Short mmCIF file of C-alpha atoms in Angstrom, two decimals:
data_model
loop_
_atom_site.label_atom_id
_atom_site.label_comp_id
_atom_site.label_asym_id
_atom_site.label_seq_id
_atom_site.Cartn_x
_atom_site.Cartn_y
_atom_site.Cartn_z
CA MET A 12 34.73 134.27 42.21
CA ASN A 13 33.95 136.27 39.11
CA TRP A 14 32.58 134.84 35.88
CA THR A 15 35.93 134.87 34.12
CA ALA A 16 37.68 132.88 36.83
CA ALA A 17 34.74 130.52 37.16
CA GLY A 18 34.50 129.97 33.42
CA MET A 19 38.22 129.48 33.01
CA MET A 20 38.23 127.02 35.89
CA MET A 21 35.36 125.09 34.35
CA VAL A 22 37.00 124.97 30.91
CA THR A 23 40.39 124.03 32.37
CA LEU A 24 38.95 121.30 34.53
CA ALA A 25 36.83 119.89 31.71
CA ALA A 26 39.82 119.83 29.38
CA PHE A 27 42.29 118.22 31.76
CA SER A 28 40.23 115.87 33.89
CA PRO A 29 38.71 112.81 32.17
CA VAL A 30 36.26 112.27 35.03
CA ILE A 31 34.99 115.82 34.78
CA ALA A 32 34.96 115.86 30.98
CA GLU A 33 32.63 112.85 30.99
CA THR A 34 30.20 114.57 33.33
CA ALA A 35 30.39 118.13 31.97
CA ASP A 36 26.96 119.63 31.44
CA LYS A 37 26.73 120.75 27.81
CA SER A 38 24.17 123.40 28.63
CA GLU A 39 26.61 124.98 31.08
CA MET A 40 29.30 125.07 28.39
CA ALA A 41 26.84 126.66 25.95
CA GLU A 42 25.87 129.14 28.64
CA PHE A 43 29.55 129.91 29.22
CA ARG A 44 30.15 130.49 25.49
CA GLU A 45 27.17 132.87 25.34
CA TRP A 46 28.43 134.69 28.40
CA LYS A 47 31.92 134.97 26.88
CA GLN A 48 30.47 136.47 23.70
CA ARG A 49 28.41 139.00 25.70
CA LYS A 50 31.45 139.83 27.80
CA ASP A 51 33.57 140.50 24.71
CA GLN A 52 30.87 142.78 23.30
CA ASN A 53 30.56 144.61 26.61
CA LEU A 54 34.34 145.07 26.81
CA GLN A 55 34.36 146.61 23.35
CA LYS A 56 31.54 148.99 24.29
CA ARG A 57 33.32 149.85 27.54
CA ASP A 58 36.52 150.65 25.67
CA GLU A 59 34.61 152.94 23.31
CA ARG A 60 32.99 154.74 26.27
CA ARG A 61 36.34 155.11 28.01
CA LYS A 62 37.94 156.56 24.91
CA ALA A 63 35.14 159.10 24.55
CA MET A 64 35.33 159.91 28.27
CA HIS A 65 39.11 160.34 28.07
CA GLU A 66 38.78 162.77 25.16
CA LYS A 67 36.07 164.71 26.98
CA ARG A 68 38.13 164.95 30.15
CA MET A 69 41.23 165.98 28.25
CA GLU A 70 39.24 168.75 26.59
CA ARG A 71 37.93 169.89 29.98
CA MET A 72 41.46 169.84 31.45
CA ALA A 73 42.79 171.77 28.48
CA LYS A 74 40.09 174.39 28.85
CA GLU A 75 40.29 174.75 32.64
CA LEU A 76 44.09 174.70 32.83
CA GLY A 77 44.75 176.48 29.57
CA LEU A 78 46.89 173.63 28.24
CA SER A 79 48.72 173.95 24.97
CA GLU A 80 48.34 171.19 22.37
CA LYS A 81 51.81 169.97 23.30
CA GLN A 82 50.90 169.77 27.01
CA LYS A 83 47.57 168.15 26.22
CA THR A 84 49.26 165.46 24.10
CA ALA A 85 51.96 164.83 26.71
CA ILE A 86 49.49 164.57 29.59
CA SER A 87 47.22 162.29 27.59
CA LYS A 88 50.14 159.95 26.87
CA ILE A 89 51.19 159.95 30.54
CA ILE A 90 47.69 159.05 31.66
CA GLU A 91 47.29 156.35 29.01
CA LYS A 92 50.67 154.85 29.93
CA SER A 93 49.77 154.73 33.62
CA TRP A 94 46.43 153.07 32.82
CA GLN A 95 48.24 150.46 30.76
CA GLU A 96 50.69 149.79 33.60
CA VAL A 97 47.82 149.34 36.04
CA ALA A 98 46.01 147.00 33.62
CA ASN A 99 49.20 144.94 33.16
CA GLU A 100 49.64 144.62 36.92
CA LYS A 101 46.03 143.51 37.32
CA ARG A 102 46.46 140.92 34.55
CA ALA A 103 49.65 139.58 36.14
CA PHE A 104 47.91 139.31 39.50
CA THR A 105 44.91 137.55 37.93
CA ASP A 106 47.23 135.07 36.19
CA LYS A 107 49.02 134.36 39.45
CA VAL A 108 45.76 133.77 41.32
CA LYS A 109 44.55 131.50 38.51
CA GLN A 110 47.72 129.42 38.74
CA ILE A 111 47.40 129.12 42.52
CA ARG A 112 43.78 127.96 42.17
CA GLU A 113 44.68 125.44 39.46
CA ASN A 114 47.44 124.00 41.64
CA SER A 115 45.08 123.86 44.58
CA ASP A 116 42.43 122.08 42.51
CA LYS A 117 44.96 119.50 41.30
CA SER A 118 46.09 118.85 44.86
CA ILE A 119 42.51 118.50 46.06
CA GLU A 120 41.69 116.06 43.25
CA LYS A 121 44.59 113.85 44.33
CA GLU A 122 42.97 113.50 47.75
CA LEU A 123 39.46 112.66 46.50
CA SER A 124 37.86 109.54 45.08
CA LYS A 125 36.13 109.70 41.67
CA GLU A 126 32.72 110.06 43.34
CA GLN A 127 34.01 112.82 45.60
CA ILE A 128 35.55 114.64 42.64
CA GLN A 129 32.20 114.53 40.87
CA LYS A 130 30.36 115.86 43.95
CA TRP A 131 33.00 118.52 44.40
CA GLN A 132 32.61 119.64 40.77
CA GLU A 133 28.82 119.75 41.12
CA HIS A 134 29.21 121.87 44.25
CA LYS A 135 31.59 124.25 42.46
CA SER A 136 29.19 124.48 39.54
CA ARG A 137 26.34 125.45 41.87
CA MET A 138 28.54 128.06 43.51
CA MET A 139 29.50 129.51 40.12
CA LYS A 140 25.82 129.81 39.17
CA ARG A 141 25.07 131.50 42.50
CA ASP A 142 27.97 133.91 42.02
CA ARG A 143 26.81 134.71 38.48
CA LYS A 144 23.36 135.61 39.78
CA LYS A 145 24.88 137.70 42.57
CA THR A 146 27.19 139.51 40.14
CA SER A 147 24.33 140.13 37.73
CA SER A 148 22.10 141.59 40.45
CA GLN A 149 24.94 143.81 41.68
CA LYS A 150 25.46 145.20 38.17
CA ASN A 151 21.73 145.89 37.88
CA LYS A 152 21.81 147.84 41.15
CA GLU A 153 24.79 149.87 39.93
CA SER A 154 23.11 150.71 36.64
CA MET A 155 20.05 151.95 38.54
CA ARG A 156 22.28 154.39 40.44
CA GLY A 157 23.57 155.83 37.19
CA ASP A 158 26.97 155.93 35.63
CA LYS A 159 29.35 156.16 38.58
CA MET A 160 32.21 157.11 36.27
CA GLN A 161 30.70 160.47 35.28
CA ARG A 162 32.39 163.25 37.16
CA ASP A 163 32.23 167.02 36.87
CA ASP A 164 35.82 167.90 37.65
CA PHE A 165 39.04 166.69 36.09
CA ASP A 166 40.84 166.19 39.42
CA SER A 167 38.81 163.03 40.10
CA TYR A 168 40.43 161.58 37.01
CA ASP A 169 42.18 158.55 38.43
CA HIS A 170 43.39 155.12 37.41
CA ARG A 171 40.41 153.27 38.84
CA ASP A 172 38.38 154.39 35.83
CA TYR A 173 40.52 152.28 33.52
CA GLY A 174 41.95 148.79 33.31
CA ARG A 175 39.25 147.23 35.44
CA GLY A 176 38.65 143.57 35.57
CA GLU A 177 35.27 142.05 36.63
CA GLU A 178 34.26 143.73 39.83
#
């Protein structure tokens, strides 16, 4: 589970379950808010890098293919539109998965006693922390390998470079 899903699950559960709201760890909520702020800043930086990369690649395509300004503008719009479509599909999928998980959690809660719900929430909280550490260490490994999005040729220019969620 990625941070976003874990955080949203924690916030949703804390807001809608009185048992969980009473036992919510305030330091975890503060940690989540800090993470959310860092995530928003990172997304903004990522968008700036992507825009710069897109412009650089378009210039390279224009030079290598001898594109006119009209062609360059048209191709840029086509690529941007396709990225947006992919991002929308990913968002829709994420929303659907979130809804399925919320329904599952509600059904599970109906089967558990108050003590079991509390234990279950503590277990999920531990798993979220473990997943955060795992995700963080994976990102550190990737950054050590260098920017995997830098490519020398324009034909590697695909949709996976844009519209990513947490991976």
